[in-house]
Tab-separated table of C-alpha atoms in Angstrom:
chain	number	residue	atom	x	y	z
A	100	MET	CA	34.635	26.943	3.835
A	101	ALA	CA	31.528	26.963	1.647
A	102	ILE	CA	30.474	23.929	-0.311
A	103	ALA	CA	28.616	24.613	-3.535
A	104	SER	CA	24.993	23.574	-3.788
A	105	GLN	CA	24.226	20.442	-5.805
A	106	GLN	CA	21.051	19.744	-7.710
A	107	ALA	CA	19.263	16.533	-6.729
A	108	GLY	CA	20.195	13.708	-8.949
A	109	VAL	CA	23.496	15.288	-9.956
A	110	GLY	CA	26.841	14.240	-8.647
A	111	SER	CA	28.793	11.172	-7.830
A	112	PRO	CA	27.269	7.849	-6.793
A	113	SER	CA	28.470	8.511	-3.281
A	114	GLY	CA	26.882	11.965	-3.269
A	115	THR	CA	23.355	13.228	-3.526
A	116	ALA	CA	22.239	11.094	-6.480
A	117	LEU	CA	19.945	8.145	-5.851
A	118	GLY	CA	20.495	5.203	-8.164
A	119	GLY	CA	24.073	6.316	-8.716
A	120	GLY	CA	22.863	9.074	-10.999
A	121	VAL	CA	21.472	6.496	-13.416
A	122	ALA	CA	17.737	6.362	-14.205
A	123	ARG	CA	16.900	2.696	-13.717
A	124	LEU	CA	13.164	2.388	-13.119
A	125	GLY	CA	10.546	2.260	-15.836
A	126	VAL	CA	6.771	2.011	-15.540
A	127	PRO	CA	6.730	-1.760	-14.745
A	128	GLY	CA	9.270	-1.417	-11.938
A	129	ILE	CA	7.447	1.446	-10.220
A	130	VAL	CA	4.079	-0.283	-10.669
A	131	LEU	CA	5.494	-3.371	-8.955
A	132	MET	CA	6.757	-1.339	-5.989
A	133	ILE	CA	3.377	0.386	-5.650
A	134	ILE	CA	1.421	-2.864	-5.856
A	135	ALA	CA	3.826	-4.561	-3.463
A	136	ALA	CA	3.116	-1.898	-0.829
A	137	SER	CA	-0.594	-2.623	-1.202
A	138	ALA	CA	0.108	-6.371	-0.661
A	139	PRO	CA	-2.738	-7.832	-2.801
A	140	LEU	CA	-2.861	-11.284	-1.196
A	141	THR	CA	-2.731	-9.796	2.282
A	142	VAL	CA	-5.544	-7.397	1.404
A	143	VAL	CA	-7.787	-10.119	-0.038
A	144	ALA	CA	-7.089	-12.721	2.655
A	145	GLY	CA	-7.032	-10.322	5.588
A	146	GLY	CA	-8.470	-6.948	4.632
A	147	VAL	CA	-11.461	-7.962	2.507
A	148	THR	CA	-12.438	-10.773	4.869
A	149	THR	CA	-12.194	-8.492	7.898
A	150	ASN	CA	-14.162	-5.810	6.074
A	151	TYR	CA	-17.062	-8.205	5.542
A	152	ALA	CA	-16.856	-9.441	9.127
A	153	VAL	CA	-16.726	-6.022	10.794
A	154	SER	CA	-18.996	-3.967	8.504
A	155	GLY	CA	-21.652	-6.679	8.312
A	156	ILE	CA	-22.684	-5.599	4.803
A	157	THR	CA	-22.116	-7.033	1.333
A	158	GLY	CA	-21.149	-3.823	-0.474
A	159	VAL	CA	-17.391	-4.313	-0.127
A	160	PRO	CA	-16.810	-4.840	-3.911
A	161	LEU	CA	-18.613	-1.595	-4.769
A	162	GLY	CA	-16.747	0.133	-1.957
A	163	MET	CA	-13.428	-0.895	-3.509
A	164	LEU	CA	-14.484	0.558	-6.857
A	165	LEU	CA	-15.624	3.794	-5.208
A	166	LEU	CA	-12.313	4.153	-3.410
A	167	ALA	CA	-10.372	3.452	-6.606
A	168	CYS	CA	-12.335	6.201	-8.365
A	169	GLY	CA	-11.545	8.571	-5.499
A	170	LEU	CA	-7.853	7.749	-5.800
A	171	LEU	CA	-7.906	8.340	-9.555
A	172	VAL	CA	-9.355	11.797	-8.940
A	173	TYR	CA	-6.622	12.440	-6.369
A	174	ALA	CA	-3.992	11.190	-8.808
A	175	ALA	CA	-4.961	13.818	-11.387
A	176	GLY	CA	-3.485	16.619	-9.302
A	177	TYR	CA	-0.798	14.494	-7.681
A	178	VAL	CA	0.769	13.355	-10.942
A	179	ALA	CA	0.380	16.819	-12.492
A	180	MET	CA	2.623	18.118	-9.735
A	181	SER	CA	5.005	15.149	-10.080
A	182	ARG	CA	5.852	16.384	-13.573
A	183	HIS	CA	7.312	19.573	-12.088
A	184	VAL	CA	8.625	18.467	-8.667
A	185	ARG	CA	11.223	15.708	-8.709
A	186	ASN	CA	12.046	14.735	-5.140
A	187	ALA	CA	12.445	11.460	-3.231
A	188	GLY	CA	10.439	12.988	-0.369
A	189	ALA	CA	7.276	13.281	-2.436
A	190	PHE	CA	4.735	14.482	0.150
A	191	TYR	CA	7.436	16.605	1.761
A	192	ALA	CA	8.332	18.435	-1.420
A	193	TYR	CA	4.748	18.809	-2.647
A	194	ILE	CA	3.504	20.334	0.591
A	195	ALA	CA	6.560	22.581	0.909
A	196	ARG	CA	6.192	23.889	-2.641
A	197	GLY	CA	2.433	24.351	-2.334
A	198	LEU	CA	1.860	25.457	1.260
A	199	GLY	CA	5.231	26.680	2.470
A	200	PRO	CA	8.445	25.276	4.013
A	201	GLU	CA	7.095	24.917	7.548
A	202	ALA	CA	4.113	22.876	6.356
A	203	GLY	CA	6.449	20.810	4.163
A	204	VAL	CA	8.737	19.746	6.988
A	205	ALA	CA	5.707	19.046	9.193
A	206	GLY	CA	4.304	16.828	6.439
A	207	ALA	CA	7.651	15.071	6.069
A	208	TRP	CA	7.785	14.181	9.740
A	209	VAL	CA	4.208	12.915	9.640
A	210	ALA	CA	5.151	10.832	6.594
A	211	LEU	CA	8.176	9.406	8.429
A	212	VAL	CA	5.988	8.351	11.351
A	213	ALA	CA	3.259	6.981	9.071
A	214	TYR	CA	5.529	4.975	6.757
A	215	ASN	CA	7.560	3.637	9.671
A	216	ALA	CA	4.361	2.642	11.446
A	217	MET	CA	3.050	0.821	8.372
A	218	GLN	CA	6.339	-0.967	7.795
A	219	ILE	CA	7.020	-1.983	11.387
A	220	GLY	CA	3.379	-2.881	12.044
A	221	ILE	CA	3.355	-5.391	9.182
A	222	TYR	CA	6.123	-7.286	10.952
A	223	GLY	CA	3.548	-8.265	13.577
A	224	MET	CA	1.405	-10.066	11.014
A	225	LEU	CA	4.417	-11.628	9.304
A	226	GLY	CA	5.768	-12.977	12.599
A	227	PHE	CA	2.423	-14.469	13.578
A	228	ALA	CA	1.710	-15.972	10.140
A	229	THR	CA	5.167	-17.521	9.808
A	230	SER	CA	5.286	-18.875	13.357
A	231	SER	CA	1.791	-20.359	13.064
A	232	PHE	CA	2.515	-21.975	9.695
A	233	VAL	CA	5.766	-23.534	10.869
A	234	ALA	CA	4.089	-24.813	14.042
A	235	ALA	CA	1.211	-26.342	12.067
A	236	LYS	CA	3.518	-28.123	9.612
A	237	THR	CA	6.446	-29.147	11.806
A	238	GLY	CA	5.246	-28.941	15.396
A	239	LEU	CA	8.067	-26.525	16.233
A	240	GLU	CA	7.005	-23.628	18.458
A	241	ILE	CA	9.330	-20.834	17.355
A	242	PRO	CA	8.673	-17.335	18.762
A	243	TRP	CA	7.237	-14.899	16.222
A	244	TRP	CA	9.932	-12.309	16.788
A	245	ILE	CA	12.735	-14.632	15.626
A	246	PHE	CA	11.231	-14.779	12.136
A	247	VAL	CA	10.821	-11.008	12.187
A	248	LEU	CA	14.432	-10.292	13.125
A	249	VAL	CA	15.635	-12.558	10.312
A	250	THR	CA	13.364	-10.688	7.895
A	251	ILE	CA	14.645	-7.318	9.108
A	252	ALA	CA	18.193	-8.474	8.334
A	253	LEU	CA	17.166	-9.577	4.826
A	254	ILE	CA	15.442	-6.275	4.077
A	255	ALA	CA	18.422	-4.369	5.468
A	256	VAL	CA	20.612	-6.021	2.822
A	257	LEU	CA	18.175	-5.091	0.038
A	258	GLY	CA	17.863	-1.555	1.368
A	259	VAL	CA	21.543	-0.695	0.961
A	260	ASN	CA	21.640	-2.003	-2.608
A	261	ARG	CA	20.275	-0.489	-5.810
A	262	VAL	CA	16.496	-0.320	-5.886
A	263	ASP	CA	16.315	-2.394	-9.064
A	264	LEU	CA	17.488	-5.426	-7.048
A	265	SER	CA	14.453	-5.026	-4.789
A	266	VAL	CA	12.239	-4.600	-7.865
A	267	LYS	CA	13.348	-8.004	-9.149
A	268	VAL	CA	12.569	-9.681	-5.826
A	269	VAL	CA	9.262	-7.868	-5.492
A	270	GLY	CA	8.301	-8.659	-9.096
A	271	VAL	CA	8.434	-12.388	-8.471
A	272	LEU	CA	6.524	-12.120	-5.180
A	273	VAL	CA	3.777	-9.913	-6.622
A	274	ALA	CA	3.286	-12.204	-9.632
A	275	LEU	CA	2.845	-15.196	-7.322
A	276	GLU	CA	0.409	-13.234	-5.147
A	277	PHE	CA	-1.799	-12.446	-8.108
A	278	LEU	CA	-1.657	-16.047	-9.278
A	279	VAL	CA	-2.859	-17.588	-6.012
A	280	VAL	CA	-5.680	-15.043	-5.614
A	281	LEU	CA	-6.826	-15.602	-9.198
A	282	VAL	CA	-6.875	-19.364	-8.591
A	283	TYR	CA	-9.051	-18.750	-5.539
A	284	ASP	CA	-11.322	-16.379	-7.484
A	285	LEU	CA	-11.881	-18.829	-10.328
A	286	LEU	CA	-12.574	-21.723	-7.959
A	287	ALA	CA	-14.977	-19.496	-6.032
A	288	LEU	CA	-16.944	-18.614	-9.147
A	289	ALA	CA	-16.958	-22.227	-10.313
A	290	THR	CA	-18.555	-23.417	-7.063
A	291	ALA	CA	-20.816	-20.453	-6.216
A	292	PRO	CA	-23.553	-22.068	-4.069
A	293	GLU	CA	-26.111	-19.303	-4.704
A	294	GLY	CA	-25.165	-18.752	-8.326
A	295	ILE	CA	-23.478	-15.808	-10.020
A	296	SER	CA	-25.123	-12.426	-9.479
A	297	ALA	CA	-24.359	-8.705	-9.252
A	298	ALA	CA	-24.626	-8.827	-5.475
A	299	GLY	CA	-21.955	-6.637	-3.913
A	300	PHE	CA	-22.095	-4.069	-6.712
A	301	LEU	CA	-25.652	-2.850	-6.131
A	302	PRO	CA	-25.956	0.597	-4.472
A	303	GLY	CA	-28.190	-0.809	-1.748
A	304	ASP	CA	-25.431	-3.256	-0.782
A	305	LEU	CA	-23.066	-0.424	0.145
A	306	PHE	CA	-25.173	2.563	1.136
A	307	ALA	CA	-26.347	1.151	4.429
A	308	THR	CA	-25.279	1.092	8.052
A	309	GLY	CA	-21.651	0.036	7.895
A	310	ILE	CA	-20.590	2.068	4.857
A	311	GLY	CA	-18.181	4.094	6.989
A	312	VAL	CA	-16.415	0.916	8.083
A	313	VAL	CA	-16.182	-0.331	4.488
A	314	LEU	CA	-14.555	2.910	3.324
A	315	VAL	CA	-12.224	3.252	6.312
A	316	MET	CA	-11.012	-0.341	6.158
A	317	GLY	CA	-11.010	-0.348	2.366
A	318	ILE	CA	-8.765	2.699	1.980
A	319	ALA	CA	-6.043	0.892	3.927
A	320	ALA	CA	-5.942	-1.648	1.084
A	321	PHE	CA	-4.616	1.038	-1.246
A	322	MET	CA	-1.952	2.465	1.042
A	323	GLY	CA	1.312	2.663	-0.855
A	324	PHE	CA	-0.278	3.678	-4.163
A	325	GLU	CA	1.070	7.203	-3.659
A	326	SER	CA	4.659	5.926	-3.438
A	327	GLY	CA	5.325	6.174	-7.176
A	328	ALA	CA	6.494	9.766	-6.840
A	329	ILE	CA	9.093	8.688	-4.272
A	330	TYR	CA	11.066	7.090	-7.115
A	331	THR	CA	11.100	10.121	-9.429
A	332	GLU	CA	14.842	10.588	-8.940
A	333	GLU	CA	15.486	6.997	-10.008
A	334	ALA	CA	12.956	6.812	-12.851
A	335	ARG	CA	13.531	6.982	-16.572
A	336	ASP	CA	11.689	10.022	-17.952
A	337	PRO	CA	9.898	10.692	-14.631
A	338	ALA	CA	7.470	13.209	-16.161
A	339	ARG	CA	5.901	10.305	-18.053
A	340	THR	CA	6.900	7.254	-16.014
A	341	VAL	CA	5.511	8.275	-12.616
A	342	PRO	CA	2.047	9.367	-13.847
A	343	ARG	CA	1.639	6.246	-15.974
A	344	ALA	CA	2.776	3.986	-13.140
A	345	THR	CA	0.473	5.663	-10.618
A	346	TYR	CA	-2.619	5.437	-12.826
A	347	THR	CA	-1.802	1.871	-13.849
A	348	ALA	CA	-1.328	0.728	-10.263
A	349	VAL	CA	-4.591	2.293	-9.023
A	350	ILE	CA	-6.619	0.795	-11.876
A	351	VAL	CA	-5.039	-2.655	-11.557
A	352	ILE	CA	-5.375	-2.996	-7.791
A	353	GLY	CA	-8.803	-1.322	-7.720
A	354	LEU	CA	-10.273	-3.752	-10.246
A	355	PHE	CA	-8.428	-6.677	-8.699
A	356	TYR	CA	-9.709	-5.955	-5.180
A	357	ALA	CA	-13.273	-5.370	-6.358
A	358	PHE	CA	-13.291	-8.573	-8.430
A	359	SER	CA	-11.755	-10.659	-5.636
A	360	ALA	CA	-14.140	-9.241	-3.015
A	361	TRP	CA	-17.042	-10.136	-5.322
A	362	ALA	CA	-15.635	-13.635	-5.950
A	363	MET	CA	-15.335	-14.167	-2.185
A	364	GLN	CA	-18.994	-13.236	-1.863
A	365	MET	CA	-19.973	-15.635	-4.617
A	366	SER	CA	-17.881	-18.339	-2.957
A	367	SER	CA	-19.957	-18.363	0.224
A	368	GLY	CA	-23.091	-16.822	-1.254
A	369	PRO	CA	-24.315	-13.269	-0.589
A	370	SER	CA	-26.468	-14.487	2.283
A	371	GLU	CA	-23.561	-16.267	4.002
A	372	VAL	CA	-20.431	-14.261	3.228
A	373	VAL	CA	-20.579	-12.118	6.377
A	374	ALA	CA	-21.098	-15.153	8.620
A	375	SER	CA	-18.302	-17.057	6.853
A	376	ALA	CA	-15.909	-14.132	7.242
A	377	GLN	CA	-16.791	-13.791	10.925
A	378	ALA	CA	-16.311	-17.505	11.523
A	379	ASN	CA	-13.033	-17.981	9.637
A	380	GLY	CA	-11.392	-14.570	9.564
A	381	PRO	CA	-8.237	-14.305	7.387
A	382	ASP	CA	-8.147	-18.114	7.078
A	383	LEU	CA	-11.298	-18.066	4.938
A	384	ILE	CA	-9.633	-18.214	1.534
A	385	PHE	CA	-7.128	-20.841	2.681
A	386	VAL	CA	-9.893	-22.996	4.150
A	387	GLU	CA	-11.824	-22.778	0.889
A	388	LEU	CA	-8.690	-23.396	-1.185
A	389	GLY	CA	-8.043	-26.531	0.856
A	390	GLU	CA	-11.592	-27.787	0.345
A	391	ARG	CA	-11.616	-27.134	-3.395
A	392	ALA	CA	-8.010	-27.542	-4.551
A	393	GLY	CA	-6.382	-29.662	-1.872
A	394	THR	CA	-4.110	-29.104	1.091
A	395	LEU	CA	-0.999	-28.517	-1.020
A	396	ILE	CA	-2.548	-25.540	-2.834
A	397	ALA	CA	-3.798	-24.131	0.456
A	398	ASP	CA	-0.306	-24.467	1.955
A	399	ILE	CA	1.236	-22.743	-1.056
A	400	GLY	CA	-1.320	-19.959	-0.611
A	401	GLN	CA	-0.291	-19.501	3.020
A	402	VAL	CA	3.384	-19.342	2.077
A	403	LEU	CA	2.579	-16.710	-0.533
A	404	PHE	CA	0.555	-14.811	2.061
A	405	ILE	CA	3.777	-14.543	4.057
A	406	SER	CA	5.746	-13.537	0.961
A	407	SER	CA	3.161	-10.828	0.183
A	408	LEU	CA	3.892	-9.323	3.577
A	409	LEU	CA	7.597	-9.452	2.743
A	410	ALA	CA	6.994	-7.582	-0.519
A	411	ALA	CA	5.044	-4.869	1.328
A	412	LEU	CA	7.799	-4.572	3.927
A	413	ILE	CA	10.416	-4.058	1.207
A	414	SER	CA	8.352	-1.363	-0.483
A	415	PHE	CA	7.606	0.609	2.688
A	416	HIS	CA	11.233	0.252	3.814
A	417	HIS	CA	12.399	1.973	0.629
A	418	ALA	CA	9.828	4.738	1.168
A	419	VAL	CA	11.117	5.484	4.677
A	420	ALA	CA	14.742	5.484	3.542
A	421	ARG	CA	13.998	7.950	0.741
A	422	TYR	CA	12.153	10.353	3.027
A	423	ALA	CA	15.118	10.300	5.402
A	424	PHE	CA	17.413	10.903	2.416
A	425	ALA	CA	15.351	13.869	1.181
A	426	LEU	CA	15.288	15.474	4.627
A	427	GLY	CA	18.981	14.834	5.229
A	428	ARG	CA	19.945	16.274	1.845
A	429	GLU	CA	18.196	19.541	2.738
A	430	HIS	CA	19.571	19.502	6.301
A	431	MET	CA	16.219	18.938	8.016
A	432	LEU	CA	17.730	15.731	9.439
A	433	PRO	CA	21.453	15.004	9.977
A	434	ARG	CA	23.266	15.721	6.714
A	435	ALA	CA	24.824	12.248	6.565
A	436	LEU	CA	21.368	10.814	5.792
A	437	GLY	CA	21.292	12.881	2.606
A	438	ARG	CA	24.137	11.073	0.887
A	439	ALA	CA	23.822	7.957	-1.236
A	440	ASN	CA	26.339	5.123	-1.066
A	441	ARG	CA	28.372	3.903	-4.039
A	442	ARG	CA	25.412	1.778	-5.161
A	443	GLY	CA	23.220	4.854	-5.286
A	444	ALA	CA	21.120	3.751	-2.291
A	445	PRO	CA	20.121	5.923	0.709
A	446	ALA	CA	22.095	3.580	2.938
A	447	LEU	CA	22.048	5.424	6.263
A	448	GLY	CA	18.301	5.994	6.066
A	449	SER	CA	17.847	2.309	5.275
A	450	ILE	CA	20.072	1.179	8.139
A	451	GLY	CA	18.353	3.571	10.527
A	452	GLN	CA	14.925	2.221	9.589
A	453	SER	CA	16.112	-1.358	10.102
A	454	LEU	CA	17.529	-0.539	13.535
A	455	LEU	CA	14.313	1.248	14.545
A	456	ALA	CA	12.226	-1.707	13.384
A	457	ALA	CA	14.406	-4.144	15.332
A	458	ALA	CA	14.161	-2.023	18.491
A	459	VAL	CA	10.365	-1.751	18.287
A	460	VAL	CA	9.951	-5.470	17.594
A	461	VAL	CA	12.201	-6.408	20.521
A	462	GLY	CA	10.211	-4.035	22.731
A	463	PHE	CA	6.917	-5.651	21.742
A	464	ALA	CA	8.424	-9.126	22.150
A	465	ILE	CA	9.457	-8.320	25.723
A	466	ALA	CA	6.113	-6.660	26.515
A	467	GLY	CA	4.201	-9.623	25.095
A	468	THR	CA	5.931	-12.267	27.176
A	469	GLY	CA	3.185	-14.190	28.961
A	470	SER	CA	0.432	-12.030	27.448
A	471	GLU	CA	-3.125	-13.322	27.769
A	472	LEU	CA	-3.506	-12.663	24.043
A	473	GLY	CA	-1.307	-15.677	23.359
A	474	PRO	CA	-0.055	-16.234	19.783
A	475	LEU	CA	-2.272	-13.405	18.497
A	476	TYR	CA	-0.366	-10.823	20.538
A	477	PRO	CA	1.729	-9.407	17.645
A	478	VAL	CA	-1.380	-9.168	15.434
A	479	LEU	CA	-3.666	-7.521	17.982
A	480	THR	CA	-1.004	-5.067	19.162
A	481	LEU	CA	1.970	-4.418	16.866
A	482	PHE	CA	0.103	-4.981	13.599
A	483	THR	CA	-3.259	-3.460	14.530
A	484	TRP	CA	-1.966	-0.409	16.347
A	485	LEU	CA	0.790	0.631	13.970
A	486	THR	CA	-0.789	-0.105	10.591
A	487	ASN	CA	-3.906	1.846	11.559
A	488	LEU	CA	-1.703	4.702	12.753
A	489	GLY	CA	0.164	4.618	9.445
A	490	ALA	CA	-3.027	4.563	7.400
A	491	LEU	CA	-4.461	7.535	9.323
A	492	GLY	CA	-1.279	9.515	8.744
A	493	LEU	CA	-1.145	8.791	5.017
A	494	ILE	CA	-4.837	9.522	4.470
A	495	THR	CA	-4.468	12.858	6.246
A	496	LEU	CA	-1.373	13.688	4.216
A	497	MET	CA	-3.211	12.989	0.969
A	498	ALA	CA	-5.846	15.539	1.948
A	499	VAL	CA	-3.123	18.100	2.696
A	500	VAL	CA	-1.238	17.307	-0.524
A	501	SER	CA	-4.424	17.900	-2.515
A	502	ILE	CA	-4.635	21.399	-1.037
A	503	ALA	CA	-0.920	21.871	-1.734
A	504	VAL	CA	-1.466	21.057	-5.418
A	505	ILE	CA	-3.969	23.897	-5.640
A	506	GLY	CA	-1.510	26.232	-3.919
A	507	PHE	CA	1.364	25.233	-6.209
A	508	PHE	CA	-0.504	25.789	-9.456
A	509	ARG	CA	-2.258	28.938	-8.215
A	510	ARG	CA	1.047	30.766	-8.637
A	511	ASP	CA	2.051	29.039	-11.857
A	512	ARG	CA	-0.531	27.217	-13.998
A	513	ARG	CA	2.136	25.823	-16.328
A	514	ASP	CA	0.796	23.217	-18.756
A	515	THR	CA	-2.098	22.001	-16.591
A	516	THR	CA	-5.858	21.954	-17.072
A	517	THR	CA	-8.462	23.364	-14.696
A	518	TRP	CA	-9.393	19.784	-13.832
A	519	SER	CA	-5.907	18.703	-12.723
A	520	ARG	CA	-4.841	21.899	-10.960
A	521	LEU	CA	-8.095	22.848	-9.197
A	522	VAL	CA	-11.216	20.694	-9.555
A	523	ALA	CA	-9.703	17.255	-9.002
A	524	PRO	CA	-7.500	18.337	-6.051
A	525	ALA	CA	-10.463	20.088	-4.407
A	526	ILE	CA	-12.623	16.961	-4.716
A	527	ALA	CA	-9.755	14.817	-3.444
A	528	ALA	CA	-9.164	17.094	-0.454
A	529	VAL	CA	-12.812	16.791	0.604
A	530	PHE	CA	-12.784	13.040	-0.062
A	531	PHE	CA	-9.701	12.297	2.038
A	532	ALA	CA	-10.668	14.729	4.778
A	533	THR	CA	-13.977	12.870	5.026
A	534	VAL	CA	-12.220	9.496	5.176
A	535	SER	CA	-9.879	10.870	7.876
A	536	VAL	CA	-12.877	11.936	9.968
A	537	LEU	CA	-14.561	8.561	9.434
A	538	THR	CA	-11.342	6.854	10.510
A	539	LEU	CA	-11.249	8.783	13.768
A	540	MET	CA	-14.962	8.145	14.332
A	541	ASN	CA	-14.310	4.408	14.003
A	542	TRP	CA	-10.924	4.500	15.744
A	543	ASN	CA	-11.894	2.271	18.690
A	544	LEU	CA	-13.341	-0.284	16.292
A	545	LEU	CA	-10.176	-0.294	14.184
A	546	LEU	CA	-8.047	-0.827	17.280
A	547	GLY	CA	-10.325	-3.604	18.511
A	548	GLN	CA	-11.276	-1.646	21.643
A	549	GLU	CA	-14.657	-1.769	23.319
A	550	GLU	CA	-13.981	1.532	25.052
A	551	SER	CA	-11.344	4.262	24.916
A	552	THR	CA	-8.026	3.877	26.721
A	553	PRO	CA	-4.966	6.157	26.824
A	554	LEU	CA	-3.723	4.308	23.728
A	555	THR	CA	-6.762	5.551	21.806
A	556	PHE	CA	-5.432	9.101	22.033
A	557	VAL	CA	-1.683	8.414	22.158
A	558	LEU	CA	-1.526	6.876	18.673
A	559	PRO	CA	-3.074	9.758	16.672
A	560	GLY	CA	-1.281	12.103	19.063
A	561	LEU	CA	2.017	10.834	17.647
A	562	LEU	CA	1.081	12.342	14.289
A	563	VAL	CA	0.343	15.702	15.926
A	564	ILE	CA	3.672	15.588	17.775
A	565	ALA	CA	5.486	14.741	14.527
A	566	ALA	CA	3.893	17.730	12.773
A	567	VAL	CA	4.818	20.074	15.647
A	568	VAL	CA	8.416	18.814	15.627
A	569	GLY	CA	8.603	19.392	11.877
A	570	VAL	CA	7.324	22.955	12.189
A	571	ALA	CA	9.798	23.645	15.019
A	572	ILE	CA	12.725	22.371	12.924
A	573	ALA	CA	11.682	24.536	9.980
A	574	ILE	CA	11.257	27.638	12.151
A	575	HIS	CA	14.662	27.040	13.740
A	576	ALA	CA	16.189	26.733	10.270
A	577	ARG	CA	14.501	29.950	9.126
A	578	HIS	CA	16.127	31.922	11.958
A	579	ARG	CA	19.432	30.106	12.419
A	580	ARG	CA	20.136	28.390	9.089
A	581	PRO	CA	18.401	30.430	6.376
A	582	HIS	CA	20.471	28.739	3.652
A	583	ALA	CA	18.924	25.402	4.664
A	584	PHE	CA	15.454	26.912	5.048
A	585	GLU	CA	15.572	28.207	1.490
A	586	SER	CA	16.339	24.719	0.157
A	587	ILE	CA	13.288	23.047	1.747
A	588	GLY	CA	11.352	21.082	-0.861
A	589	THR	CA	13.746	21.965	-3.685
A	590	GLY	CA	15.767	18.747	-3.799
A	591	VAL	CA	18.935	20.861	-3.660
A	592	MET	CA	21.665	20.402	-1.084
A	593	PRO	CA	22.168	23.836	0.509
A	594	ALA	CA	25.580	25.487	0.517
A	595	LEU	CA	27.366	25.092	3.843
A	596	ARG	CA	28.727	28.025	5.775
A	597	ALA	CA	31.894	27.981	7.809
A	598	GLU	CA	29.901	27.776	11.054
A	599	ASP	CA	28.110	24.613	9.813
């Protein structure tokens, strides 16, 4: 018996409509989810510090501005397409509509691997940071994975509820993140031992040996900025909301990262910042906060560092669940994943992601028992391996999406300009393809390896396998389930035949 097709976003709360068929998210809510995925405090405390330490150059602030400009160029085509394609599986739908169904499903599977890797990898840092903080303050040695499993349970509860509940939680966490970093920045500028200067923003500071590392490590700080389009089905007036949120988020985090990286340089002095970063690592800002504002402020900063990881985990969790929903709705994954619960949440995708995360964490916990890496095991393995894998996948997808934008508007120019439908996407495609190549060229360095091991090739190989699986599923659908094949990237649930 055939079941009539349903347009995405139409139907009952327990059907194919995210958010219960009610548009709940405005620009502020989407901006918060985007910024949360970028984890500002985590980026400044961990990413910026590590960038200085590994690259050995002082051009990190300028590098952040350059990357932000590159992302704004990319956004021109990306948001132009978001006005015409409303789908929770953003990359999936864009690639399918621009380059064909097979490429779309391949991109969706790569996105699933990448977003899962980012989300699950962050648990490694959260477990280490929480366990270390509790041990330092109470003397209790609690295994890192216990904190992670508790966090997975918390996020699982948020994931099966309306997204606006997560936005409220994330909003508070993001505001506190910005506050503690701004306190650090102002104290840094007030005590600058070598005075205030333009060091870090001068071309010679960046265009030197090490620029590739700055760009590769810096782009990871922006991962999640593309997630605005994932919420198009739950946004009020998505044709306006998503573009405004995307541009706002890129500008805010780009300026914030550049300013904070510069303040960190002023804090130690341009001549000492690299040495300070190498000596203290991610603890640098907390050490300096303790020296300048007292132990209590430093402790609060460390707690907020943990909460910034929680905010990022929530954001990436929602991204994974919505990709699973989009694929399930169009029968590229089990159909049950493509139905929302009575709260309008992609519940099965959310639960599946939580179970996968728990399984991976337990696996790493067992493998790390007695490891010579000691307490740093979850950081040097789970966090390092998976977040770099996720970043590589997302960077590569952004290059492909840029090409897809050109393909989409080549057939129908609609209300676009030459800049947004051709020039900007072409520049973005070259930009992200270059960053992808630089990432692979520095892959051993990113993984902390002195020489290649099987892991060096297995991790990027997972993305290739995901793409091949996606193509195979699409080809199978084309020959055996043409009704499902025709729905790929449309956001429409295909009609079911009697044999389905």
